[in-house]
Short mmCIF file of C-alpha atoms and ligand atoms in Angstrom, two decimals:
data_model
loop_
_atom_site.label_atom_id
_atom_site.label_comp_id
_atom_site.label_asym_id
_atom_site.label_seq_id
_atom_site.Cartn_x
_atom_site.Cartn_y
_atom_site.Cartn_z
CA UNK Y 16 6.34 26.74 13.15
CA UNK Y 17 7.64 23.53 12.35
CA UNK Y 18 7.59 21.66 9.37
CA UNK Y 19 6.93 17.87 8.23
CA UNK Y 20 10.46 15.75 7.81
CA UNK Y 21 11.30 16.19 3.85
CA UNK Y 22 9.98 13.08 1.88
CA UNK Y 23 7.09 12.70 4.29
CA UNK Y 24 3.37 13.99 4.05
CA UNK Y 25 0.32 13.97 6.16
CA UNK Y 26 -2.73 12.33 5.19
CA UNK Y 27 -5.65 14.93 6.24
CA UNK Y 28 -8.83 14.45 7.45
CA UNK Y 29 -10.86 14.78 4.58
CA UNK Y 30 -8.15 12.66 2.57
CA UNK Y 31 -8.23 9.96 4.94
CA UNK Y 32 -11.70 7.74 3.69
CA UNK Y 33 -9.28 6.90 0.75
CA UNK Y 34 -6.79 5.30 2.44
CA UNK Y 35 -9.24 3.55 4.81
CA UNK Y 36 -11.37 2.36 1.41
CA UNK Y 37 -8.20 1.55 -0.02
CA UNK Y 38 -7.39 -1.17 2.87
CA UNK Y 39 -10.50 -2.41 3.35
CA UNK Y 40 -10.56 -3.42 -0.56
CA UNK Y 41 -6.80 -4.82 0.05
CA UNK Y 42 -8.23 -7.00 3.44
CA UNK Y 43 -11.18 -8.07 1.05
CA UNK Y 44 -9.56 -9.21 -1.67
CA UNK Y 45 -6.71 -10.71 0.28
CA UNK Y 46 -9.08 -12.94 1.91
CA UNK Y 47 -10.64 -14.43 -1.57
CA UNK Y 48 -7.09 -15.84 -1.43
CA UNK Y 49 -7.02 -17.61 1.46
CA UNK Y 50 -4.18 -14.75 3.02
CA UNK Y 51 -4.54 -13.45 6.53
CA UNK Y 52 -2.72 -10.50 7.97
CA UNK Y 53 0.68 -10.35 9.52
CA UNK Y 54 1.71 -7.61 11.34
CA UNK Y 55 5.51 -7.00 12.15
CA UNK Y 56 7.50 -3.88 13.93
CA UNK Y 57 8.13 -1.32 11.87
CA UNK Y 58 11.84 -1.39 13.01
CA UNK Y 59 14.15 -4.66 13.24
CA UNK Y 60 17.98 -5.54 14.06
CA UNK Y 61 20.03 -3.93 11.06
CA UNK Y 62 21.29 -7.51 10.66
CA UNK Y 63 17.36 -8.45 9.07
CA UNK Y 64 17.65 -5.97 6.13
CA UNK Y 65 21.75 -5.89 6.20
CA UNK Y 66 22.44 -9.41 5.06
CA UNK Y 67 25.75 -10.09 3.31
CA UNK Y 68 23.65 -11.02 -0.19
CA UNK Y 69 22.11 -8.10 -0.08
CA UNK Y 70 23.95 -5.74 -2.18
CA UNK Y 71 20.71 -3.30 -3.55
CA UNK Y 72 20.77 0.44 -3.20
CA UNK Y 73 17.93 -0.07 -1.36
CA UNK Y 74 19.86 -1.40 1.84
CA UNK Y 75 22.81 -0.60 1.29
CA UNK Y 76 22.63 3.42 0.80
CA UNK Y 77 18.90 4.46 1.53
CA UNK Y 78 18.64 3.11 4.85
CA UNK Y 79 17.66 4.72 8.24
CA UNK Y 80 20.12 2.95 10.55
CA UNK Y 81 20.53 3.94 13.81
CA UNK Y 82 22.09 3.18 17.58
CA UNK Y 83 19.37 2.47 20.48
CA UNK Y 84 20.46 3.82 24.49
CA UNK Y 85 22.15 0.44 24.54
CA UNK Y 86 24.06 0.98 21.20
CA UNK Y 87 21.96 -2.31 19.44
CA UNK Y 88 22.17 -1.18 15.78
CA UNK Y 89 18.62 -0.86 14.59
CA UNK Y 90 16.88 -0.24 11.40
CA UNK Y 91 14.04 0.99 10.22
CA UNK Y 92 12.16 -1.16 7.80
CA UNK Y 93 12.87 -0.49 4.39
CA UNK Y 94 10.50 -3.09 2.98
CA UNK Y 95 8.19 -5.32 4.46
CA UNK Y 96 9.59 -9.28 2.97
CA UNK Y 97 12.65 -9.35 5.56
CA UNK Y 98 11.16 -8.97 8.38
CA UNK Y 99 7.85 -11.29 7.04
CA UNK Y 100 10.94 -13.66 7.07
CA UNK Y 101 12.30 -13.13 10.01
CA UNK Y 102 8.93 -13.35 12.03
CA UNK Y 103 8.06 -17.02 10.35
CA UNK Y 104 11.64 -17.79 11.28
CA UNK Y 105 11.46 -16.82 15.03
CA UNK Y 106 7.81 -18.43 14.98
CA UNK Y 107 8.80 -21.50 13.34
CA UNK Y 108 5.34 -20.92 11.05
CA UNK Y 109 6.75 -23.42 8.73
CA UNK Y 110 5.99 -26.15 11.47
CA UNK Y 111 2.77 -25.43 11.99
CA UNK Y 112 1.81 -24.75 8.34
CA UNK Y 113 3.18 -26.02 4.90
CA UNK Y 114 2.37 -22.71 2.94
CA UNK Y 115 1.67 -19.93 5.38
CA UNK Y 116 -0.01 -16.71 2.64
CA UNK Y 117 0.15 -13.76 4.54
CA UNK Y 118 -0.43 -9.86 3.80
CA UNK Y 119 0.99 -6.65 5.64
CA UNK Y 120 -0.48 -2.97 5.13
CA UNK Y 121 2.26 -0.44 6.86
CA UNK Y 122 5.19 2.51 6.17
CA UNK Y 123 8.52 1.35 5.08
CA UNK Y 124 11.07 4.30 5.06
CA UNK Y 125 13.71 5.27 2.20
CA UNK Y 126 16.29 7.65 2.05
CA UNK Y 127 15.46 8.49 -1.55
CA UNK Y 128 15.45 11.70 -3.23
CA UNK Y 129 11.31 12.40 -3.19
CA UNK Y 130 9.56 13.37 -5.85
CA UNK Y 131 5.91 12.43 -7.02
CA UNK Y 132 4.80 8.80 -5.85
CA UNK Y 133 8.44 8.30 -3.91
CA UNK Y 134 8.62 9.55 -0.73
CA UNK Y 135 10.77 8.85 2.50
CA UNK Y 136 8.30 7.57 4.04
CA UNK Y 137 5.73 5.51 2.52
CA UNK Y 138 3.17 2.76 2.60
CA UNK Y 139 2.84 -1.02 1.10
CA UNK Y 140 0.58 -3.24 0.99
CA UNK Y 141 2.23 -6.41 0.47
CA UNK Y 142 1.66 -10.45 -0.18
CA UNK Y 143 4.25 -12.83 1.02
CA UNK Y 144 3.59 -17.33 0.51
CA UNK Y 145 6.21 -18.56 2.37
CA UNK Y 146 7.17 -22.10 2.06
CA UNK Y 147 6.94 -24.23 -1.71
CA UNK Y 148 9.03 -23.72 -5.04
CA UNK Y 149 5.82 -24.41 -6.56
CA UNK Y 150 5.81 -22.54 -9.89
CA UNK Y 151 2.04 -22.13 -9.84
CA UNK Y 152 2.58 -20.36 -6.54
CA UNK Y 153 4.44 -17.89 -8.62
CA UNK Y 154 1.75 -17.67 -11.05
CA UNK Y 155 -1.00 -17.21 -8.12
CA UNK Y 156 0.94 -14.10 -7.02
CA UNK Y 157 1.10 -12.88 -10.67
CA UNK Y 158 -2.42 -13.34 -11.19
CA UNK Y 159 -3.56 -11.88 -7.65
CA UNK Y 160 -1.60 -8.42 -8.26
CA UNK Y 161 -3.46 -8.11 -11.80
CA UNK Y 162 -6.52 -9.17 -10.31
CA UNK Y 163 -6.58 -6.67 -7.38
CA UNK Y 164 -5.55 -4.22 -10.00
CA UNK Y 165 -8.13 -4.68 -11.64
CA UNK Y 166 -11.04 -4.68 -9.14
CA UNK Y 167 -9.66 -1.44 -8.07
CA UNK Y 168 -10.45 -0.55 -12.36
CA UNK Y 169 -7.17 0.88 -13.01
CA UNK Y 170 -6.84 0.55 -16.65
CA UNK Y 171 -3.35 0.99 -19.06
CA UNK Y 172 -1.17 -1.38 -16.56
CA UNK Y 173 0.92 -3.51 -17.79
CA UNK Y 174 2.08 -6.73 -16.15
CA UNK Y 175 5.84 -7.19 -16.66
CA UNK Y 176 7.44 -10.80 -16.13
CA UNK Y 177 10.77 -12.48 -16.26
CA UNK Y 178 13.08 -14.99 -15.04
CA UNK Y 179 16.32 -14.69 -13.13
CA UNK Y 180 16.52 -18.93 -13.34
CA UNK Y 181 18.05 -20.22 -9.97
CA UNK Y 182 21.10 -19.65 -8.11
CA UNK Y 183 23.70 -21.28 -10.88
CA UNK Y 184 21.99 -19.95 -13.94
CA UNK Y 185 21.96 -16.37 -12.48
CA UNK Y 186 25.40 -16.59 -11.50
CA UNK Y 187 26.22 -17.79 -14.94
CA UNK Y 188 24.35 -14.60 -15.90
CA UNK Y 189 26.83 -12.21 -13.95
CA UNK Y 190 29.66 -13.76 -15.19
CA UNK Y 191 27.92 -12.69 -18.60
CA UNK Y 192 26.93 -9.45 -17.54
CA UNK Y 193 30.70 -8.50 -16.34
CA UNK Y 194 32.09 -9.71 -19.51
CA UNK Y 195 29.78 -7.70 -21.11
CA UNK Y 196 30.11 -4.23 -19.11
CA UNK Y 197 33.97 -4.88 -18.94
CA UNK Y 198 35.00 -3.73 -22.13
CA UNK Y 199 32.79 -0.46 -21.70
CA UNK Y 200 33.57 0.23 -18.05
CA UNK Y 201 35.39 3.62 -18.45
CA UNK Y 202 31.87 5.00 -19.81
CA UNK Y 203 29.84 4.03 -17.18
CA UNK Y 204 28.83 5.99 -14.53
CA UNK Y 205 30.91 6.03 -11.10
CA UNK Y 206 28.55 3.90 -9.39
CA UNK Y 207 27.92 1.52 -12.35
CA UNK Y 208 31.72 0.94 -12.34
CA UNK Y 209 31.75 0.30 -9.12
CA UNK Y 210 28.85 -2.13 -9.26
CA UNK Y 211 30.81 -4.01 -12.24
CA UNK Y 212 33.08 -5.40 -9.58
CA UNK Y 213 30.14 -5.98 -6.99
CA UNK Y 214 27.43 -6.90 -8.61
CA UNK Y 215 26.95 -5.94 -12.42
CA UNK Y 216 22.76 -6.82 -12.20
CA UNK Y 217 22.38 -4.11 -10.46
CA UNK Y 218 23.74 -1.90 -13.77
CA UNK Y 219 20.75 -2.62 -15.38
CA UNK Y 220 18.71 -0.76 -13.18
CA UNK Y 221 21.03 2.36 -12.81
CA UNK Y 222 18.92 5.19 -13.47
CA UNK Y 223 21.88 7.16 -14.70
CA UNK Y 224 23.02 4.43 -17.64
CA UNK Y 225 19.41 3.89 -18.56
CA UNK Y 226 20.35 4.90 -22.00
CA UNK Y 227 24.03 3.88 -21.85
CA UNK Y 228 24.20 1.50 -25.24
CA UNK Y 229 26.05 -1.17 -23.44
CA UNK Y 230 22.94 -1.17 -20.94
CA UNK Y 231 20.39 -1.17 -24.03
CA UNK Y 232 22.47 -4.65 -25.46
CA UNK Y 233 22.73 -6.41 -22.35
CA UNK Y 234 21.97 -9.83 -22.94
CA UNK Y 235 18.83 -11.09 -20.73
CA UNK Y 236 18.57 -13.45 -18.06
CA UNK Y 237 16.56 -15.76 -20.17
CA UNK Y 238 19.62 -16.38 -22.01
CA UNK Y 239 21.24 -18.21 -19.60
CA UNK Y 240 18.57 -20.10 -17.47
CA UNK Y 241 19.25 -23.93 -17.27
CA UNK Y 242 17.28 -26.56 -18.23
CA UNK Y 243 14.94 -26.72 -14.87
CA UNK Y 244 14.90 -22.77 -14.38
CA UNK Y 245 13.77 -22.82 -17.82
CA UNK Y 246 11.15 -25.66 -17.16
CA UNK Y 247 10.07 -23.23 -13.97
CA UNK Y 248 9.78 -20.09 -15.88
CA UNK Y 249 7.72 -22.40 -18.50
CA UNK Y 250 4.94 -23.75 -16.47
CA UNK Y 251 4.36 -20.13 -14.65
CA UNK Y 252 3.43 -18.65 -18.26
CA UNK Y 253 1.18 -21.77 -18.84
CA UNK Y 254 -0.69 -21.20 -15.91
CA UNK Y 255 -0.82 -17.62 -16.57
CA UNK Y 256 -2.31 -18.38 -19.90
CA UNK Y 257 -5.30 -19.96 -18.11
CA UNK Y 258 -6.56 -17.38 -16.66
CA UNK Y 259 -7.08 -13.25 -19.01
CA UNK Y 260 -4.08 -11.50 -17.48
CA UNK Y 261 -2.27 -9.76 -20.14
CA UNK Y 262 1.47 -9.98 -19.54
CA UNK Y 263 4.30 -9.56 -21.30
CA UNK Y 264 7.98 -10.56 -21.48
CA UNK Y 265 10.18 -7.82 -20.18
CA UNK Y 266 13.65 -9.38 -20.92
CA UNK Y 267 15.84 -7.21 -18.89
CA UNK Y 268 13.34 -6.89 -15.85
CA UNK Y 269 16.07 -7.57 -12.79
CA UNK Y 270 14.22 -5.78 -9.89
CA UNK Y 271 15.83 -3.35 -7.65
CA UNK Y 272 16.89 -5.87 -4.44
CA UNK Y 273 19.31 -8.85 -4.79
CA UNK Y 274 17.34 -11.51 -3.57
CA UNK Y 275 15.35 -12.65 -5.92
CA UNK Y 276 15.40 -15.93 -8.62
CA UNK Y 277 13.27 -17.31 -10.63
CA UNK Y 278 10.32 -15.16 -11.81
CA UNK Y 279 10.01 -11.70 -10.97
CA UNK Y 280 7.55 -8.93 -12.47
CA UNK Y 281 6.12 -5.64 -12.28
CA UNK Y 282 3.31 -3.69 -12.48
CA UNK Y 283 3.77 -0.77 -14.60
CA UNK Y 284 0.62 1.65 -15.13
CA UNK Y 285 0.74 4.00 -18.34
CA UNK Y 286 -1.38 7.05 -16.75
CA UNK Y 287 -1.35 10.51 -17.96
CA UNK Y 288 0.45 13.39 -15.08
CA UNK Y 289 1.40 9.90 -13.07
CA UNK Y 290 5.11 11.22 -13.54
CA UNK Y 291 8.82 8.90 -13.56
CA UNK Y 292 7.29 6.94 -10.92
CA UNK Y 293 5.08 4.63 -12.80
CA UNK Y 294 6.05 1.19 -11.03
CA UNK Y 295 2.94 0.55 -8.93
CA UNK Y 296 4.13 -2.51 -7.51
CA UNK Y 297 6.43 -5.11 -8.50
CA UNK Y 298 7.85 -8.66 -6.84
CA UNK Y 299 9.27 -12.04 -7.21
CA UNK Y 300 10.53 -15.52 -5.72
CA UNK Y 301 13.18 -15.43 -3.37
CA UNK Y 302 14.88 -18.73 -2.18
CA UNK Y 303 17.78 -17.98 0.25
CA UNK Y 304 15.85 -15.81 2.64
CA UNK Y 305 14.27 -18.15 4.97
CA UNK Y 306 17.74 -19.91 5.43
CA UNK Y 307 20.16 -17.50 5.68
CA UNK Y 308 17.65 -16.18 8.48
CA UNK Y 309 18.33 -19.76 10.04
CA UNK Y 310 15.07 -21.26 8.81
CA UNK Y 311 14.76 -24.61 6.81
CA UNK Y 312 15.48 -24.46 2.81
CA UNK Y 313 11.99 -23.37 1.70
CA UNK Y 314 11.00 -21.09 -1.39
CA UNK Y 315 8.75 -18.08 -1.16
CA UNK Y 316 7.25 -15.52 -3.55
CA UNK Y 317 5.68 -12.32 -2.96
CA UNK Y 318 4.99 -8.73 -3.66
CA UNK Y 319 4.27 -5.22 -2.88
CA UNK Y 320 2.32 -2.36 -3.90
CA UNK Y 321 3.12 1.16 -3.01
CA UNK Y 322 -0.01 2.66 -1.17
CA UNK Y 323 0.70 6.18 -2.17
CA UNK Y 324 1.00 5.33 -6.02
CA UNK Y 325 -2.31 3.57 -5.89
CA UNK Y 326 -4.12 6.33 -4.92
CA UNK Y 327 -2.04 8.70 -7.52
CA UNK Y 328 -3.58 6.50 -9.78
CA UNK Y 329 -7.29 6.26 -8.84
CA UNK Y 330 -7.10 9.98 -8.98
CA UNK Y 331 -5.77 10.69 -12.10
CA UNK Y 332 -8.08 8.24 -13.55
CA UNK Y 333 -11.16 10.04 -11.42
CA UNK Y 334 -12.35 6.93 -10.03
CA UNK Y 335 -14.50 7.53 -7.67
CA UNK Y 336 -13.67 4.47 -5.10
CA UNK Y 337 -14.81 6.05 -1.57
CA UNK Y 338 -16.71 8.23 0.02
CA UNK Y 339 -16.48 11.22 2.64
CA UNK Y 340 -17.93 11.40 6.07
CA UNK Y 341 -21.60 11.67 5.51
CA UNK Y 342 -23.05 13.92 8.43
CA UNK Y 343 -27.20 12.30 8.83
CA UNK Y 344 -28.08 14.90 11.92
CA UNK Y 345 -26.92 18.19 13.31
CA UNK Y 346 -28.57 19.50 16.08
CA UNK Y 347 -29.19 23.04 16.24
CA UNK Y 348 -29.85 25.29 19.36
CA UNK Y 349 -31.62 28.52 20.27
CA UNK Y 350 -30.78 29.16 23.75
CA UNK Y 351 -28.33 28.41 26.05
CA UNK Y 352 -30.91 26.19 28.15
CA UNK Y 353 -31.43 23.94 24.92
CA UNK Y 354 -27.64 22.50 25.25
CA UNK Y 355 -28.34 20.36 27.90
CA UNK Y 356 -30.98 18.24 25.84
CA UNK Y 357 -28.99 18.53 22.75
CA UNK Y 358 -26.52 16.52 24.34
CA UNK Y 359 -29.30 13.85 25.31
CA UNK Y 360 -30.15 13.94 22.19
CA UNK Y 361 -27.17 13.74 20.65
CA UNK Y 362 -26.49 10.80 22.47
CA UNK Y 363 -29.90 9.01 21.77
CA UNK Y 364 -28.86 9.70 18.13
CA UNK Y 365 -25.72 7.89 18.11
CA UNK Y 366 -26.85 5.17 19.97
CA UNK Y 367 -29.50 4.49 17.03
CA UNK Y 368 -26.30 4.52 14.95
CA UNK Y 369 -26.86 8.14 13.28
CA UNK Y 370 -23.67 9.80 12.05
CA UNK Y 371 -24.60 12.64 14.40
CA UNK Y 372 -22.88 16.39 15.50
CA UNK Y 373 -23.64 19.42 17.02
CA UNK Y 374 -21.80 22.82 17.67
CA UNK Y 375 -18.93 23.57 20.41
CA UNK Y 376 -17.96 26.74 19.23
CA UNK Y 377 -20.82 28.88 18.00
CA UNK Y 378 -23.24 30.28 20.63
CA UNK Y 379 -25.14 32.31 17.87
CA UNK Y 380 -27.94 30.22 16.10
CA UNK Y 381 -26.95 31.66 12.80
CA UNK Y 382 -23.47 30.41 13.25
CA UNK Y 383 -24.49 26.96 13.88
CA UNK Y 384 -26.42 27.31 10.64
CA UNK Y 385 -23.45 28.26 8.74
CA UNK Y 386 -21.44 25.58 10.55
CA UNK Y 387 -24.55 22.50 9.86
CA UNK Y 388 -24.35 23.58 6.08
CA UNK Y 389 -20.59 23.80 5.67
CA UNK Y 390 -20.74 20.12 6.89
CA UNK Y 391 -23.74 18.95 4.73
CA UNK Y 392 -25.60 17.73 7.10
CA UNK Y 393 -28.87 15.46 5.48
CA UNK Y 394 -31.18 16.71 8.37
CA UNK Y 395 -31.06 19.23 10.27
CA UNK Y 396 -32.78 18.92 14.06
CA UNK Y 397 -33.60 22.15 16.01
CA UNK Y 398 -34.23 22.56 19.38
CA UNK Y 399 -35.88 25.54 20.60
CA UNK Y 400 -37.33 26.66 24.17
CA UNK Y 401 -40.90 26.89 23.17
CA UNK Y 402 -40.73 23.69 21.06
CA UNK Y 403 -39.19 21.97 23.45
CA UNK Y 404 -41.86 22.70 26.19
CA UNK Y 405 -44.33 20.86 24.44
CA UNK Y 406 -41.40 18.25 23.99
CA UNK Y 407 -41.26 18.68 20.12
CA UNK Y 408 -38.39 19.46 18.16
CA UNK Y 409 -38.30 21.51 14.51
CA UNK Y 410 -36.54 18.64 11.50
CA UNK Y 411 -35.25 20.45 8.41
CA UNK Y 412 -34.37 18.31 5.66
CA UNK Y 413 -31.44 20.41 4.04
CA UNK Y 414 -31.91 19.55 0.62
CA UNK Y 415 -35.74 19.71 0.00
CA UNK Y 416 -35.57 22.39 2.77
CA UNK Y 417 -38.76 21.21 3.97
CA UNK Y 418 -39.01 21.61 7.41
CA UNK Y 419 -41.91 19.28 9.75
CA UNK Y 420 -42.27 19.75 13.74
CA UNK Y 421 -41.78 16.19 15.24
CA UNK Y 422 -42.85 15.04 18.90
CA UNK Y 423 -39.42 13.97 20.49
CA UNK Y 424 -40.23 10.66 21.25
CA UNK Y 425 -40.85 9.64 17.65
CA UNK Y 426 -37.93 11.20 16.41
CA UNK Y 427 -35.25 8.31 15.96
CA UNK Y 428 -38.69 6.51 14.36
CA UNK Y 429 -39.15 9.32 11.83
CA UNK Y 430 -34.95 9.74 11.02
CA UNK Y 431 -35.11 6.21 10.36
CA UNK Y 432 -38.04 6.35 7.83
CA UNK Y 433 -36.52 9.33 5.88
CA UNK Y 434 -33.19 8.64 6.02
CA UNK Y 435 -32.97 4.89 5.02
CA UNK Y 436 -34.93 5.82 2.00
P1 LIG S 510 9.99 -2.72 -4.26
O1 LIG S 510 9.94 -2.81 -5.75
O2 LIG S 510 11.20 -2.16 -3.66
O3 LIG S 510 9.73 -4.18 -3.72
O4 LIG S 510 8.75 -1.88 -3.74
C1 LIG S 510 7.43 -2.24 -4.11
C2 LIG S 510 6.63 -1.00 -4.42
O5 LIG S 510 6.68 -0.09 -3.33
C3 LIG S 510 7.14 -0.18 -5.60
O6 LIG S 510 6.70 -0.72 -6.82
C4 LIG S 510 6.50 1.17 -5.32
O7 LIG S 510 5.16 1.20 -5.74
C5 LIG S 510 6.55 1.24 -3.81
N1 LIG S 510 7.70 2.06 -3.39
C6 LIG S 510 8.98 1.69 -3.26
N2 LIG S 510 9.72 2.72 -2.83
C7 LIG S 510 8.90 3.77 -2.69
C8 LIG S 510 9.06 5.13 -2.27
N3 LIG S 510 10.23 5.60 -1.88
N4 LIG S 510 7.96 5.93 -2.25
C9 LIG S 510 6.75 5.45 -2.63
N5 LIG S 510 6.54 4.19 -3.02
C10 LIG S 510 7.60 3.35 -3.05
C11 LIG S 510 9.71 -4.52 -2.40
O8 LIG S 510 9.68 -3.73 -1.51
C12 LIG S 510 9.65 -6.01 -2.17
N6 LIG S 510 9.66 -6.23 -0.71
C13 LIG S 510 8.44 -6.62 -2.82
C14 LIG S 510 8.37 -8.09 -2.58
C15 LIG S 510 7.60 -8.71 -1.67
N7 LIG S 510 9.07 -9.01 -3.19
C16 LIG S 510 8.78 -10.19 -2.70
N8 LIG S 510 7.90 -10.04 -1.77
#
C-alpha cells in the first residue's frame, strides 16, 4: 500500500462541498471589494522566495527547494505574496492600473513539523493591493479580513494590530532589540542566539523563548516609530474606528516573514479543541517587494488565511455553512431489458437539470434498493417490464414512501412539480 507524504491529507468526497462552499464565499465576498482573481504557478525560481531580505524561518529552513533536468533551482511556493509580486512585476500591472486588488485561492508547501491546522501542504486564500502607501488601504485590508470573518459567523476572534513604522524606525528598533537580547544571550536558545546577530525580530517569535523573560520585556515597535510612521499607524486606527471591528493593540505582534513595515495584524480565533494553531490568518504592508523584484517603488498590503484552519473552525463551532450532494432521482431496474431505457432516462433527467443516478454494480433489484437509500435519494423512479409496456414508470417518494404510477412522458413535468416544492 502506499501512504500520503507526512504533513499532507486528502480531502474526500463527502468532505469536499466544504471546501467548494468555502471558495465560493471567498470569490463572493472578494468581489464586494472590487478584487478579482490572480492565479500564479504553484512553483517559481528559488530567487522569488530566496531574496537576500528575507531572513524568516519560513524561507530560509522550511522550504522545498529543488534542481529541474536542467539544474534551474526551483521552489515550491511557500506563500502566495512573492510570487503575486513577481507576476505584477513581469506584467508591468502597475502600468496599466494604479491599485491592482487581487485574490489567490491555492496550496503553499512548508517543511514544518505538522500537527493540527499546520500541515506541509496547505491552502490560502489570500488578498494582495499592490501599488499606494495609502494608510486607509491598510485599514481596508484590516477591515475586509474581519468582515469575511465574520460573514463566515466565526465568533471569539480577535483582530490583532501593530506597527513596525518604516524602514529607519524599524531599523532603529533592531538596534534596540540587540541591545536588549545582548546582555541575556547565553540564555537564549541556539537559534535565538544565532538570530541576535542576524536578525533579533525574529526572537520574538521563537516558539522556544516564548516565555524567556527577556522576550516577555522586549520593548515594542511602537516605541520607536518616527514621527510619519507614527502619523501612518495613526490614521489606520482612525479609519478602523469608523467602521465595528473590534481590534486591539498587540505591542509585540512582528509576524513570522521579514518583509513587512508599517501595520501588520492577525487574526487570532479563541475556539475550544482548535489546538496551538489558533492564527487563522494574519498580514501586513510590505514596501521593498515590488522593487527589489525590479518593479517601480510602490507600497502594497495584503493577507492570508489558512484554508484548512477555517474549516477547523466552522466545525468546532458546528456551523453548518454547506451542504452535501443532494441525490433528486435514482432509477431503479427489474430486468436486465429495463437498462437500456434507464439510461434514456437517465439522460432525459439530467438534461432537465435533475441531480440524477442509477446502479452499475448491482444486478439484483434489492441491491439497488439498498444502494438508492444509502444515497438518499428524494425520489425514487422504477422501471419495470410490464410498466414499461404501457410506457409508465412506478415514482416512490422516499420519505413519505408514497409511491404513484406516472405515464413516461409526463415524468420530468411531475419531478418538477414535487420536487421544486
Ligand atoms: P503567514 O502568516 O505565513 O502569512 O500565513 C498566513 C496563514 O496561513 C496563517 O495565519 C495560517 O492560517 C496559514 N498557514 C501558514 N502556515 C501553515 C501551515 N503550515 N499549515 C496550515 N496553515 C498554515 C503569509 O503567508 C503572508 N503571505 C500573508 C500576506 C499576504 N502578507 C501580505 N500579504
Amino acid at each position: 500500500m502506499n501512504y500520503k507524504v507526512k504533513g499532507t491529507y486528502d480531502v474526500l468526497p463527502h468532505e469536499s462541498h466544504q471546501w467548494i462552499e468555502l471558495e465560493r464565499k471567498i470569490r463572493e465576498i472578494l468581489s464586494l471589494y472590487n478584487m478579482r482573481e490572480i492565479r500564479t504557478p504553484m512553483m517559481e525560481y528559488s530567487q522569488v522566495f530566496h531574496r537576500e531580505s528575507e531572513g524568516s524561518d519560513m524561507v530560509t529552513k522550511e522550504t522545498y527547494n529543488f534542481l529541474d533536468r536542467s539544474n534551474r533551482e526551483l521552489t515550491l511556493r511557500p506563500e502566495g505574496t512573492a510570487g503575486v509580486i513577481r507576476s505584477y512585476v513581469e506584467h508591468k500591472l502597475y502600468a496599466t492600473q494604479e491599485l491592482e486588488k487581487v485574490y489567490y485561492i491555492g496550496p503553499n508547501f512548508r517543511y514544518e513539523r505538522p500537527q493540527k491546522g499546520r500541515y506541509r501542504q496547505f491552502y490560502q486564500f489570500g488578498v494582495e493591493a499592490i501599488g499606494s502607501s495609502d494608510p486607509k488601504l491598510d485599514a481596508e485590508m484590516i477591515i475586509l479580513a474581519y468582515d469575511f470573518i465574520n460573514r463566515l459567523k466565526l465568533k471569539d476572534v480577535v483582530v490583532k494590530i501593530n506597527s513596525l513604522g518604516d524602514d529607519a524606525s524599524r531599523a532603529n528598533y533592531q538596534k534596540a532589540l540587540t541591545a536588549h537580547f545582548l546582555p541575556h544571550k547565553e540564555t537564549l536558545c541556539k537559534d535565538c542566539q544565532e538570530r541576535l546577530e542576524k536578525n533579533p525580530l525574529r526572537i520574538l517569535d521563537c516558539k522556544v523563548d516564548a516565555q524567556h523573560p527577556a522576550v516577555l520585556s522586549a520593548p515594542s515597535p511602537l516605541d520607536l516609530l518616527n514621527e510619519s510612521s507614527k502619523n501612518h499607524f495613526e490614521i489606520v486606527k482612525e479609519h478602523l474606528k469608523e467602521t465595528d471591528i473590534h481590534f486591539v493593540i498587540e505591542p509585540k505582534l512582528v509576524r513570522g516573514l521579514d518583509y513587512y513595515s508599517h501595520t501588520v495584524f492577525e487574526v487570532d480565533a479563541h475556539i475550544e479543541g482548535f489546538g496551538a494553531q489558533n492564527t487563522l490568518g494574519g498580514g501586513g504592508r510590505y514596501q521593498n517587494m515590488i522593487q527589489e523584484m525590479g518593479g517601480p517603488d510602490l507600497g502594497a498590503v495584503g493577507f492570508a488565511f489558512g484554508m484548512e484552519r477555517l474549516l477547523i473552525a466552522l466545525n468546532s463551532l458546528q456551523i453548518d455553512f454547506s451542504k452535501d450532494l443532494e441525490l433528486d432521482v435514482y432509477i431503479l431496474t427489474t430486468s436486465l431489458e429495463m437498462e437500456k431505457p434507464a439510461t434514456k432516462l437517465l439522460y432525459n433527467l439530467r438534461k432537465a437539470n435533475w441531480v440524477a443516478d442509477m446502479n452499475y454494480t448491482q444486478k439484483a433489484f434489492k441491491g439497488q434498493l439498498r444502494q438508492a437509500l444509502r444515497l438518499k435519494a428524494k425520489y425514487l423512479v422504477i422501471l419495470g417490464d410490464e410498466e414499461y409496456a404501457k410506457q409508465t414508470v412506478s415514482v416512490k417518494n422516499t420519505e413519505t414512501e408514497v409511491q404513484e404510477t406516472v405515464a413516461l412522458s409526463s415524468l420530468i413535468e411531475y419531478l418538477k412539480d414535487k420536487l421544486e416544492k
